């Protein structure tokens, strides 16, 4: 019976369009818009049968200064996944977006209110269960990106990916920007990991690692209504030395002492246009890495 019902459903592309337009009654938009959570199991089964791969944003709820919301690291990769999905569709690769993960590891900003710090082993185990559920449902390939560059967070993802793959049968992948891959010790030969060579930006005048020009610009493009725009111009650049950054990366109270306002960079120089370009450059690099991986398995 289930298969006959599935046969009556619409195409994968139509399902994706319908999901993107779903909203709750009234004017409140669905918190799951664009993801498989707003699909029925019948629609999801149809997408899986059509060869769709799963895309998953691994974010965190974390302080981002006085001007950006705690969900910054969820907003950015979620928007990028929509761009990646479109880019993959242009290559005839169907995909389904998994609702974002946002209970991350916050070693650096853990002393700030709002930075929810999950034990790495707990995050790894939860991710393994999600991977297991997705592959049990029939997905042949799962691809993750992150919006949260805390090294401990990435190491938890790495452990989950390694534990979820069985020998040469690589089903889950972590798509990692080249600078982050280098920081956590990943190499291109590591199975289950796709290192994306994102176009290099012009080096900033100040270290710009957290809620600075880059992230503020991207959020001004991706979700401008949640940015406290009236505060941005008053935020002075944090002109930190490499030693300061090293201390900041120790995390918790050390980070709070180095960046008492919770940002590291120059948010006042942010603008939506450069943010849109950065989002597109990263999403394009991620999509190319995913497309190459999918093609290699066909």
PDB file of C-alpha atoms in Angstrom:
ATOM      1  CA  UNK A   1       0.000   0.000   0.000  1.00  0.00           C
ATOM      2  CA  UNK A   2       2.783   2.422   0.951  1.00  0.00           C
ATOM      3  CA  UNK A   3       4.500   1.960  -2.402  1.00  0.00           C
ATOM      4  CA  UNK A   4       1.299   2.624  -4.325  1.00  0.00           C
ATOM      5  CA  UNK A   5       0.790   5.829  -2.375  1.00  0.00           C
ATOM      6  CA  UNK A   6       4.373   6.865  -3.073  1.00  0.00           C
ATOM      7  CA  UNK A   7       3.784   6.322  -6.755  1.00  0.00           C
ATOM      8  CA  UNK A   8       1.054   8.962  -6.727  1.00  0.00           C
ATOM      9  CA  UNK A   9       3.259  11.705  -5.259  1.00  0.00           C
ATOM     10  CA  UNK A  10       4.862  14.501  -7.199  1.00  0.00           C
ATOM     11  CA  UNK A  11       8.450  14.832  -8.413  1.00  0.00           C
ATOM     12  CA  UNK A  12      11.385  15.543  -6.108  1.00  0.00           C
ATOM     13  CA  UNK A  13      11.674  19.097  -7.483  1.00  0.00           C
ATOM     14  CA  UNK A  14       7.994  19.761  -6.824  1.00  0.00           C
ATOM     15  CA  UNK A  15       8.321  18.371  -3.303  1.00  0.00           C
ATOM     16  CA  UNK A  16      11.250  20.706  -2.618  1.00  0.00           C
ATOM     17  CA  UNK A  17       9.253  23.668  -3.881  1.00  0.00           C
ATOM     18  CA  UNK A  18       6.261  22.719  -1.757  1.00  0.00           C
ATOM     19  CA  UNK A  19       8.402  22.296   1.350  1.00  0.00           C
ATOM     20  CA  UNK A  20      10.005  25.709   0.843  1.00  0.00           C
ATOM     21  CA  UNK A  21       6.561  27.341   0.782  1.00  0.00           C
ATOM     22  CA  UNK A  22       5.080  25.592   3.804  1.00  0.00           C
ATOM     23  CA  UNK A  23       4.043  27.843   6.706  1.00  0.00           C
ATOM     24  CA  UNK A  24       2.020  27.510   9.835  1.00  0.00           C
ATOM     25  CA  UNK A  25      -1.530  28.883   9.903  1.00  0.00           C
ATOM     26  CA  UNK A  26      -1.564  32.653  10.049  1.00  0.00           C
ATOM     27  CA  UNK A  27       1.574  34.700   9.453  1.00  0.00           C
ATOM     28  CA  UNK A  28       4.092  32.661  11.480  1.00  0.00           C
ATOM     29  CA  UNK A  29       6.552  30.892   9.142  1.00  0.00           C
ATOM     30  CA  UNK A  30       7.498  27.284   9.718  1.00  0.00           C
ATOM     31  CA  UNK A  31      10.700  26.865  11.709  1.00  0.00           C
ATOM     32  CA  UNK A  32      11.404  23.874   9.449  1.00  0.00           C
ATOM     33  CA  UNK A  33      10.833  25.640   6.105  1.00  0.00           C
ATOM     34  CA  UNK A  34      12.876  24.086   3.323  1.00  0.00           C
ATOM     35  CA  UNK A  35      13.747  20.956   5.299  1.00  0.00           C
ATOM     36  CA  UNK A  36      12.492  17.393   5.314  1.00  0.00           C
ATOM     37  CA  UNK A  37      10.675  18.060   8.604  1.00  0.00           C
ATOM     38  CA  UNK A  38       7.876  19.732   6.643  1.00  0.00           C
ATOM     39  CA  UNK A  39       7.616  16.758   4.291  1.00  0.00           C
ATOM     40  CA  UNK A  40       5.442  13.725   4.872  1.00  0.00           C
ATOM     41  CA  UNK A  41       7.147  10.349   5.115  1.00  0.00           C
ATOM     42  CA  UNK A  42       5.582   9.490   1.741  1.00  0.00           C
ATOM     43  CA  UNK A  43       7.175  12.526   0.098  1.00  0.00           C
ATOM     44  CA  UNK A  44      10.503  11.794   1.760  1.00  0.00           C
ATOM     45  CA  UNK A  45      10.400   8.176   0.600  1.00  0.00           C
ATOM     46  CA  UNK A  46       9.783   9.382  -2.951  1.00  0.00           C
ATOM     47  CA  UNK A  47      12.758  11.721  -2.768  1.00  0.00           C
ATOM     48  CA  UNK A  48      14.991   8.927  -1.454  1.00  0.00           C
ATOM     49  CA  UNK A  49      13.817   6.570  -4.204  1.00  0.00           C
ATOM     50  CA  UNK A  50      14.696   9.304  -6.687  1.00  0.00           C
ATOM     51  CA  UNK A  51      18.299   9.226  -5.474  1.00  0.00           C
ATOM     52  CA  UNK A  52      18.289  12.340  -3.286  1.00  0.00           C
ATOM     53  CA  UNK A  53      21.263  12.859  -1.004  1.00  0.00           C
ATOM     54  CA  UNK A  54      20.864  14.326   2.493  1.00  0.00           C
ATOM     55  CA  UNK A  55      22.346  17.718   3.428  1.00  0.00           C
ATOM     56  CA  UNK A  56      22.830  18.667   7.087  1.00  0.00           C
ATOM     57  CA  UNK A  57      23.975  21.930   8.706  1.00  0.00           C
ATOM     58  CA  UNK A  58      25.832  21.414  11.985  1.00  0.00           C
ATOM     59  CA  UNK A  59      25.608  24.692  13.881  1.00  0.00           C
ATOM     60  CA  UNK A  60      25.610  25.922  17.454  1.00  0.00           C
ATOM     61  CA  UNK A  61      23.768  28.303  19.739  1.00  0.00           C
ATOM     62  CA  UNK A  62      26.530  30.688  20.741  1.00  0.00           C
ATOM     63  CA  UNK A  63      27.054  34.318  21.657  1.00  0.00           C
ATOM     64  CA  UNK A  64      27.992  36.543  18.735  1.00  0.00           C
ATOM     65  CA  UNK A  65      28.593  39.916  20.295  1.00  0.00           C
ATOM     66  CA  UNK A  66      25.948  42.515  21.106  1.00  0.00           C
ATOM     67  CA  UNK A  67      24.812  42.790  17.484  1.00  0.00           C
ATOM     68  CA  UNK A  68      24.280  39.231  16.165  1.00  0.00           C
ATOM     69  CA  UNK A  69      21.857  36.591  17.485  1.00  0.00           C
ATOM     70  CA  UNK A  70      22.861  33.428  19.269  1.00  0.00           C
ATOM     71  CA  UNK A  71      21.724  31.422  16.224  1.00  0.00           C
ATOM     72  CA  UNK A  72      24.200  33.042  13.811  1.00  0.00           C
ATOM     73  CA  UNK A  73      26.048  29.759  13.270  1.00  0.00           C
ATOM     74  CA  UNK A  74      22.735  28.093  12.385  1.00  0.00           C
ATOM     75  CA  UNK A  75      21.410  30.797  10.063  1.00  0.00           C
ATOM     76  CA  UNK A  76      24.522  30.946   7.887  1.00  0.00           C
ATOM     77  CA  UNK A  77      24.939  27.237   7.000  1.00  0.00           C
ATOM     78  CA  UNK A  78      21.161  26.843   6.640  1.00  0.00           C
ATOM     79  CA  UNK A  79      21.099  29.553   3.970  1.00  0.00           C
ATOM     80  CA  UNK A  80      24.146  28.012   2.341  1.00  0.00           C
ATOM     81  CA  UNK A  81      22.433  24.626   2.147  1.00  0.00           C
ATOM     82  CA  UNK A  82      19.589  26.207   0.168  1.00  0.00           C
ATOM     83  CA  UNK A  83      22.172  27.592  -2.247  1.00  0.00           C
ATOM     84  CA  UNK A  84      23.955  24.237  -2.377  1.00  0.00           C
ATOM     85  CA  UNK A  85      20.665  22.453  -3.030  1.00  0.00           C
ATOM     86  CA  UNK A  86      19.978  24.697  -6.022  1.00  0.00           C
ATOM     87  CA  UNK A  87      23.504  24.245  -7.352  1.00  0.00           C
ATOM     88  CA  UNK A  88      23.203  20.472  -7.061  1.00  0.00           C
ATOM     89  CA  UNK A  89      19.803  20.527  -8.780  1.00  0.00           C
ATOM     90  CA  UNK A  90      21.427  22.366 -11.704  1.00  0.00           C
ATOM     91  CA  UNK A  91      23.718  19.329 -11.944  1.00  0.00           C
ATOM     92  CA  UNK A  92      20.743  16.926 -11.811  1.00  0.00           C
ATOM     93  CA  UNK A  93      21.565  15.884  -8.253  1.00  0.00           C
ATOM     94  CA  UNK A  94      18.485  15.787  -6.031  1.00  0.00           C
ATOM     95  CA  UNK A  95      18.870  16.561  -2.326  1.00  0.00           C
ATOM     96  CA  UNK A  96      16.895  16.847   0.883  1.00  0.00           C
ATOM     97  CA  UNK A  97      17.847  19.183   3.721  1.00  0.00           C
ATOM     98  CA  UNK A  98      17.838  17.760   7.236  1.00  0.00           C
ATOM     99  CA  UNK A  99      16.719  20.184   9.993  1.00  0.00           C
ATOM    100  CA  UNK A 100      19.822  21.947  11.359  1.00  0.00           C
ATOM    101  CA  UNK A 101      21.708  20.696  14.383  1.00  0.00           C
ATOM    102  CA  UNK A 102      22.365  23.492  16.872  1.00  0.00           C
ATOM    103  CA  UNK A 103      23.418  22.023  20.237  1.00  0.00           C
ATOM    104  CA  UNK A 104      27.145  22.393  19.611  1.00  0.00           C
ATOM    105  CA  UNK A 105      30.439  22.354  21.449  1.00  0.00           C
ATOM    106  CA  UNK A 106      31.334  25.866  22.634  1.00  0.00           C
ATOM    107  CA  UNK A 107      34.780  25.685  24.200  1.00  0.00           C
ATOM    108  CA  UNK A 108      35.868  29.182  23.154  1.00  0.00           C
ATOM    109  CA  UNK A 109      32.781  31.221  24.051  1.00  0.00           C
ATOM    110  CA  UNK A 110      31.489  28.913  26.777  1.00  0.00           C
ATOM    111  CA  UNK A 111      31.738  31.558  29.500  1.00  0.00           C
ATOM    112  CA  UNK A 112      29.230  33.880  27.797  1.00  0.00           C
ATOM    113  CA  UNK A 113      25.479  33.709  28.476  1.00  0.00           C
ATOM    114  CA  UNK A 114      23.700  31.902  25.666  1.00  0.00           C
ATOM    115  CA  UNK A 115      26.630  29.750  24.549  1.00  0.00           C
ATOM    116  CA  UNK A 116      25.213  26.270  25.051  1.00  0.00           C
ATOM    117  CA  UNK A 117      28.194  23.962  25.538  1.00  0.00           C
ATOM    118  CA  UNK A 118      27.516  20.299  24.839  1.00  0.00           C
ATOM    119  CA  UNK A 119      29.990  17.565  25.773  1.00  0.00           C
ATOM    120  CA  UNK A 120      31.736  16.417  22.569  1.00  0.00           C
ATOM    121  CA  UNK A 121      30.961  12.742  23.227  1.00  0.00           C
ATOM    122  CA  UNK A 122      27.247  13.543  23.605  1.00  0.00           C
ATOM    123  CA  UNK A 123      27.208  15.462  20.326  1.00  0.00           C
ATOM    124  CA  UNK A 124      29.070  12.646  18.573  1.00  0.00           C
ATOM    125  CA  UNK A 125      26.637   9.997  19.805  1.00  0.00           C
ATOM    126  CA  UNK A 126      23.600  12.058  18.795  1.00  0.00           C
ATOM    127  CA  UNK A 127      25.029  12.628  15.321  1.00  0.00           C
ATOM    128  CA  UNK A 128      25.710   8.908  14.950  1.00  0.00           C
ATOM    129  CA  UNK A 129      22.057   8.186  15.718  1.00  0.00           C
ATOM    130  CA  UNK A 130      20.899  10.725  13.133  1.00  0.00           C
ATOM    131  CA  UNK A 131      23.269   9.273  10.534  1.00  0.00           C
ATOM    132  CA  UNK A 132      21.989   5.789  11.345  1.00  0.00           C
ATOM    133  CA  UNK A 133      18.370   6.899  10.983  1.00  0.00           C
ATOM    134  CA  UNK A 134      19.046   8.611   7.659  1.00  0.00           C
ATOM    135  CA  UNK A 135      20.853   5.617   6.173  1.00  0.00           C
ATOM    136  CA  UNK A 136      18.187   3.242   7.523  1.00  0.00           C
ATOM    137  CA  UNK A 137      15.600   5.389   5.723  1.00  0.00           C
ATOM    138  CA  UNK A 138      17.477   4.711   2.503  1.00  0.00           C
ATOM    139  CA  UNK A 139      19.816   7.674   1.963  1.00  0.00           C
ATOM    140  CA  UNK A 140      22.989   6.477   0.276  1.00  0.00           C
ATOM    141  CA  UNK A 141      24.931   9.663   0.955  1.00  0.00           C
ATOM    142  CA  UNK A 142      24.820  12.296   3.712  1.00  0.00           C
ATOM    143  CA  UNK A 143      26.814  15.542   3.531  1.00  0.00           C
ATOM    144  CA  UNK A 144      27.402  17.904   6.468  1.00  0.00           C
ATOM    145  CA  UNK A 145      28.689  21.452   6.640  1.00  0.00           C
ATOM    146  CA  UNK A 146      29.220  23.564   9.739  1.00  0.00           C
ATOM    147  CA  UNK A 147      28.721  27.223  10.556  1.00  0.00           C
ATOM    148  CA  UNK A 148      30.617  26.917  13.843  1.00  0.00           C
ATOM    149  CA  UNK A 149      34.405  26.820  13.679  1.00  0.00           C
ATOM    150  CA  UNK A 150      35.250  25.942  17.271  1.00  0.00           C
ATOM    151  CA  UNK A 151      37.894  23.223  16.814  1.00  0.00           C
ATOM    152  CA  UNK A 152      36.360  21.011  19.508  1.00  0.00           C
ATOM    153  CA  UNK A 153      33.033  21.178  17.687  1.00  0.00           C
ATOM    154  CA  UNK A 154      34.627  20.024  14.438  1.00  0.00           C
ATOM    155  CA  UNK A 155      36.452  17.213  16.207  1.00  0.00           C
ATOM    156  CA  UNK A 156      33.108  15.949  17.529  1.00  0.00           C
ATOM    157  CA  UNK A 157      31.777  15.926  13.946  1.00  0.00           C
ATOM    158  CA  UNK A 158      34.909  14.140  12.762  1.00  0.00           C
ATOM    159  CA  UNK A 159      34.472  11.422  15.372  1.00  0.00           C
ATOM    160  CA  UNK A 160      30.816  10.936  14.390  1.00  0.00           C
ATOM    161  CA  UNK A 161      31.685  10.659  10.689  1.00  0.00           C
ATOM    162  CA  UNK A 162      34.505   8.191  11.282  1.00  0.00           C
ATOM    163  CA  UNK A 163      32.405   6.047  13.604  1.00  0.00           C
ATOM    164  CA  UNK A 164      29.460   6.008  11.181  1.00  0.00           C
ATOM    165  CA  UNK A 165      31.365   4.853   8.116  1.00  0.00           C
ATOM    166  CA  UNK A 166      32.245   1.218   7.667  1.00  0.00           C
ATOM    167  CA  UNK A 167      35.541   0.585   5.943  1.00  0.00           C
ATOM    168  CA  UNK A 168      35.322   1.551   2.277  1.00  0.00           C
ATOM    169  CA  UNK A 169      31.548   2.032   2.391  1.00  0.00           C
ATOM    170  CA  UNK A 170      31.605   5.777   2.976  1.00  0.00           C
ATOM    171  CA  UNK A 171      28.072   7.004   3.474  1.00  0.00           C
ATOM    172  CA  UNK A 172      28.498  10.165   5.538  1.00  0.00           C
ATOM    173  CA  UNK A 173      30.777  13.067   4.735  1.00  0.00           C
ATOM    174  CA  UNK A 174      31.949  16.261   6.391  1.00  0.00           C
ATOM    175  CA  UNK A 175      32.589  19.076   3.888  1.00  0.00           C
ATOM    176  CA  UNK A 176      35.253  21.279   5.454  1.00  0.00           C
ATOM    177  CA  UNK A 177      36.730  24.623   4.342  1.00  0.00           C
ATOM    178  CA  UNK A 178      40.475  24.265   3.776  1.00  0.00           C
ATOM    179  CA  UNK A 179      41.596  26.560   6.664  1.00  0.00           C
ATOM    180  CA  UNK A 180      39.416  24.696   9.176  1.00  0.00           C
ATOM    181  CA  UNK A 181      40.615  21.332   7.850  1.00  0.00           C
ATOM    182  CA  UNK A 182      44.219  22.388   8.417  1.00  0.00           C
ATOM    183  CA  UNK A 183      43.451  23.538  11.968  1.00  0.00           C
ATOM    184  CA  UNK A 184      41.891  20.212  12.975  1.00  0.00           C
ATOM    185  CA  UNK A 185      44.414  18.050  11.117  1.00  0.00           C
ATOM    186  CA  UNK A 186      42.292  16.755   8.229  1.00  0.00           C
ATOM    187  CA  UNK A 187      43.876  15.851   4.901  1.00  0.00           C
ATOM    188  CA  UNK A 188      42.312  15.312   1.486  1.00  0.00           C
ATOM    189  CA  UNK A 189      43.106  11.597   1.685  1.00  0.00           C
ATOM    190  CA  UNK A 190      41.014  11.117   4.848  1.00  0.00           C
ATOM    191  CA  UNK A 191      37.975   9.003   3.956  1.00  0.00           C
ATOM    192  CA  UNK A 192      34.646  10.685   4.614  1.00  0.00           C
ATOM    193  CA  UNK A 193      36.012  14.218   4.499  1.00  0.00           C
ATOM    194  CA  UNK A 194      35.782  16.620   1.564  1.00  0.00           C
ATOM    195  CA  UNK A 195      38.089  19.618   1.812  1.00  0.00           C
ATOM    196  CA  UNK A 196      36.612  22.605  -0.007  1.00  0.00           C
ATOM    197  CA  UNK A 197      39.015  25.161  -1.410  1.00  0.00           C
ATOM    198  CA  UNK A 198      37.013  28.316  -0.759  1.00  0.00           C
ATOM    199  CA  UNK A 199      38.161  31.414  -2.639  1.00  0.00           C
ATOM    200  CA  UNK A 200      40.524  33.401  -0.459  1.00  0.00           C
ATOM    201  CA  UNK A 201      39.285  36.771   0.695  1.00  0.00           C
ATOM    202  CA  UNK A 202      41.461  39.847   0.986  1.00  0.00           C
ATOM    203  CA  UNK A 203      43.310  39.485   4.307  1.00  0.00           C
ATOM    204  CA  UNK A 204      41.545  41.625   6.921  1.00  0.00           C
ATOM    205  CA  UNK A 205      43.381  44.451   8.652  1.00  0.00           C
ATOM    206  CA  UNK A 206      42.565  42.805  11.985  1.00  0.00           C
ATOM    207  CA  UNK A 207      42.069  39.150  12.947  1.00  0.00           C
ATOM    208  CA  UNK A 208      38.426  38.521  12.045  1.00  0.00           C
ATOM    209  CA  UNK A 209      37.411  35.240  13.654  1.00  0.00           C
ATOM    210  CA  UNK A 210      34.123  35.717  15.445  1.00  0.00           C
ATOM    211  CA  UNK A 211      31.161  38.072  14.858  1.00  0.00           C
ATOM    212  CA  UNK A 212      33.451  40.440  12.992  1.00  0.00           C
ATOM    213  CA  UNK A 213      33.249  41.769   9.445  1.00  0.00           C
ATOM    214  CA  UNK A 214      32.842  38.360   7.788  1.00  0.00           C
ATOM    215  CA  UNK A 215      30.046  36.878   9.891  1.00  0.00           C
ATOM    216  CA  UNK A 216      28.254  40.207  10.285  1.00  0.00           C
ATOM    217  CA  UNK A 217      28.309  40.734   6.507  1.00  0.00           C
ATOM    218  CA  UNK A 218      26.988  37.246   5.849  1.00  0.00           C
ATOM    219  CA  UNK A 219      24.138  37.642   8.301  1.00  0.00           C
ATOM    220  CA  UNK A 220      23.281  41.089   6.923  1.00  0.00           C
ATOM    221  CA  UNK A 221      22.760  39.265   3.635  1.00  0.00           C
ATOM    222  CA  UNK A 222      21.224  36.023   4.912  1.00  0.00           C
ATOM    223  CA  UNK A 223      18.939  37.249   7.714  1.00  0.00           C
ATOM    224  CA  UNK A 224      19.083  41.048   8.032  1.00  0.00           C
ATOM    225  CA  UNK A 225      16.019  41.289  10.258  1.00  0.00           C
ATOM    226  CA  UNK A 226      17.789  39.534  13.142  1.00  0.00           C
ATOM    227  CA  UNK A 227      20.858  41.813  13.100  1.00  0.00           C
ATOM    228  CA  UNK A 228      20.952  44.700  15.587  1.00  0.00           C
ATOM    229  CA  UNK A 229      22.025  47.124  12.874  1.00  0.00           C
ATOM    230  CA  UNK A 230      21.815  50.183  15.117  1.00  0.00           C
ATOM    231  CA  UNK A 231      24.735  48.863  17.200  1.00  0.00           C
ATOM    232  CA  UNK A 232      27.179  47.926  14.468  1.00  0.00           C
ATOM    233  CA  UNK A 233      28.700  51.356  13.786  1.00  0.00           C
ATOM    234  CA  UNK A 234      29.623  51.781  17.455  1.00  0.00           C
ATOM    235  CA  UNK A 235      31.637  48.546  17.639  1.00  0.00           C
ATOM    236  CA  UNK A 236      35.353  49.252  17.415  1.00  0.00           C
ATOM    237  CA  UNK A 237      37.696  46.811  15.735  1.00  0.00           C
ATOM    238  CA  UNK A 238      39.493  44.432  18.085  1.00  0.00           C
ATOM    239  CA  UNK A 239      43.117  45.036  17.128  1.00  0.00           C
ATOM    240  CA  UNK A 240      44.521  41.855  18.658  1.00  0.00           C
ATOM    241  CA  UNK A 241      47.954  40.295  18.355  1.00  0.00           C
ATOM    242  CA  UNK A 242      48.545  36.658  17.425  1.00  0.00           C
ATOM    243  CA  UNK A 243      49.308  36.048  21.103  1.00  0.00           C
ATOM    244  CA  UNK A 244      45.918  37.535  22.033  1.00  0.00           C
ATOM    245  CA  UNK A 245      44.209  35.209  19.556  1.00  0.00           C
ATOM    246  CA  UNK A 246      46.098  32.241  20.992  1.00  0.00           C
ATOM    247  CA  UNK A 247      44.860  33.181  24.460  1.00  0.00           C
ATOM    248  CA  UNK A 248      41.317  33.690  23.131  1.00  0.00           C
ATOM    249  CA  UNK A 249      41.308  30.204  21.657  1.00  0.00           C
ATOM    250  CA  UNK A 250      41.971  28.742  25.099  1.00  0.00           C
ATOM    251  CA  UNK A 251      38.325  29.561  25.664  1.00  0.00           C
ATOM    252  CA  UNK A 252      35.954  30.232  28.525  1.00  0.00           C
ATOM    253  CA  UNK A 253      37.213  32.972  30.871  1.00  0.00           C
ATOM    254  CA  UNK A 254      40.362  33.525  28.806  1.00  0.00           C
ATOM    255  CA  UNK A 255      38.224  34.291  25.746  1.00  0.00           C
ATOM    256  CA  UNK A 256      35.901  36.517  27.748  1.00  0.00           C
ATOM    257  CA  UNK A 257      38.855  38.491  29.090  1.00  0.00           C
ATOM    258  CA  UNK A 258      40.354  39.009  25.611  1.00  0.00           C
ATOM    259  CA  UNK A 259      37.011  39.861  23.943  1.00  0.00           C
ATOM    260  CA  UNK A 260      34.711  41.173  26.711  1.00  0.00           C
ATOM    261  CA  UNK A 261      32.077  42.245  24.167  1.00  0.00           C
ATOM    262  CA  UNK A 262      32.035  38.799  22.577  1.00  0.00           C
ATOM    263  CA  UNK A 263      33.343  39.614  19.090  1.00  0.00           C
ATOM    264  CA  UNK A 264      36.740  39.394  17.430  1.00  0.00           C
ATOM    265  CA  UNK A 265      37.119  41.464  14.290  1.00  0.00           C
ATOM    266  CA  UNK A 266      35.676  44.612  12.742  1.00  0.00           C
ATOM    267  CA  UNK A 267      31.881  44.377  12.474  1.00  0.00           C
ATOM    268  CA  UNK A 268      31.569  48.092  11.664  1.00  0.00           C
ATOM    269  CA  UNK A 269      33.101  47.440   8.231  1.00  0.00           C
ATOM    270  CA  UNK A 270      30.480  44.809   7.361  1.00  0.00           C
ATOM    271  CA  UNK A 271      28.067  45.131   4.457  1.00  0.00           C
ATOM    272  CA  UNK A 272      25.426  42.879   2.946  1.00  0.00           C
ATOM    273  CA  UNK A 273      26.914  42.904  -0.561  1.00  0.00           C
ATOM    274  CA  UNK A 274      30.239  41.423   0.500  1.00  0.00           C
ATOM    275  CA  UNK A 275      28.327  39.026   2.740  1.00  0.00           C
ATOM    276  CA  UNK A 276      26.266  37.752  -0.182  1.00  0.00           C
ATOM    277  CA  UNK A 277      29.441  37.207  -2.208  1.00  0.00           C
ATOM    278  CA  UNK A 278      31.128  35.323   0.630  1.00  0.00           C
ATOM    279  CA  UNK A 279      28.062  33.124   1.139  1.00  0.00           C
ATOM    280  CA  UNK A 280      27.954  32.312  -2.570  1.00  0.00           C
ATOM    281  CA  UNK A 281      31.692  31.582  -2.813  1.00  0.00           C
ATOM    282  CA  UNK A 282      31.550  29.161   0.095  1.00  0.00           C
ATOM    283  CA  UNK A 283      28.322  27.492  -1.039  1.00  0.00           C
ATOM    284  CA  UNK A 284      29.726  27.064  -4.551  1.00  0.00           C
ATOM    285  CA  UNK A 285      32.892  25.419  -3.221  1.00  0.00           C
ATOM    286  CA  UNK A 286      30.839  23.104  -1.001  1.00  0.00           C
ATOM    287  CA  UNK A 287      28.474  22.209  -3.846  1.00  0.00           C
ATOM    288  CA  UNK A 288      31.368  21.411  -6.180  1.00  0.00           C
ATOM    289  CA  UNK A 289      32.928  19.113  -3.582  1.00  0.00           C
ATOM    290  CA  UNK A 290      29.602  17.333  -2.998  1.00  0.00           C
ATOM    291  CA  UNK A 291      28.853  17.014  -6.715  1.00  0.00           C
ATOM    292  CA  UNK A 292      32.266  15.472  -7.354  1.00  0.00           C
ATOM    293  CA  UNK A 293      31.690  12.981  -4.538  1.00  0.00           C
ATOM    294  CA  UNK A 294      28.226  12.004  -5.829  1.00  0.00           C
ATOM    295  CA  UNK A 295      29.495  11.637  -9.387  1.00  0.00           C
ATOM    296  CA  UNK A 296      32.347   9.404  -8.248  1.00  0.00           C
ATOM    297  CA  UNK A 297      29.843   6.940  -6.765  1.00  0.00           C
ATOM    298  CA  UNK A 298      27.533   6.770  -9.795  1.00  0.00           C
TER     299      UNK A 298
END
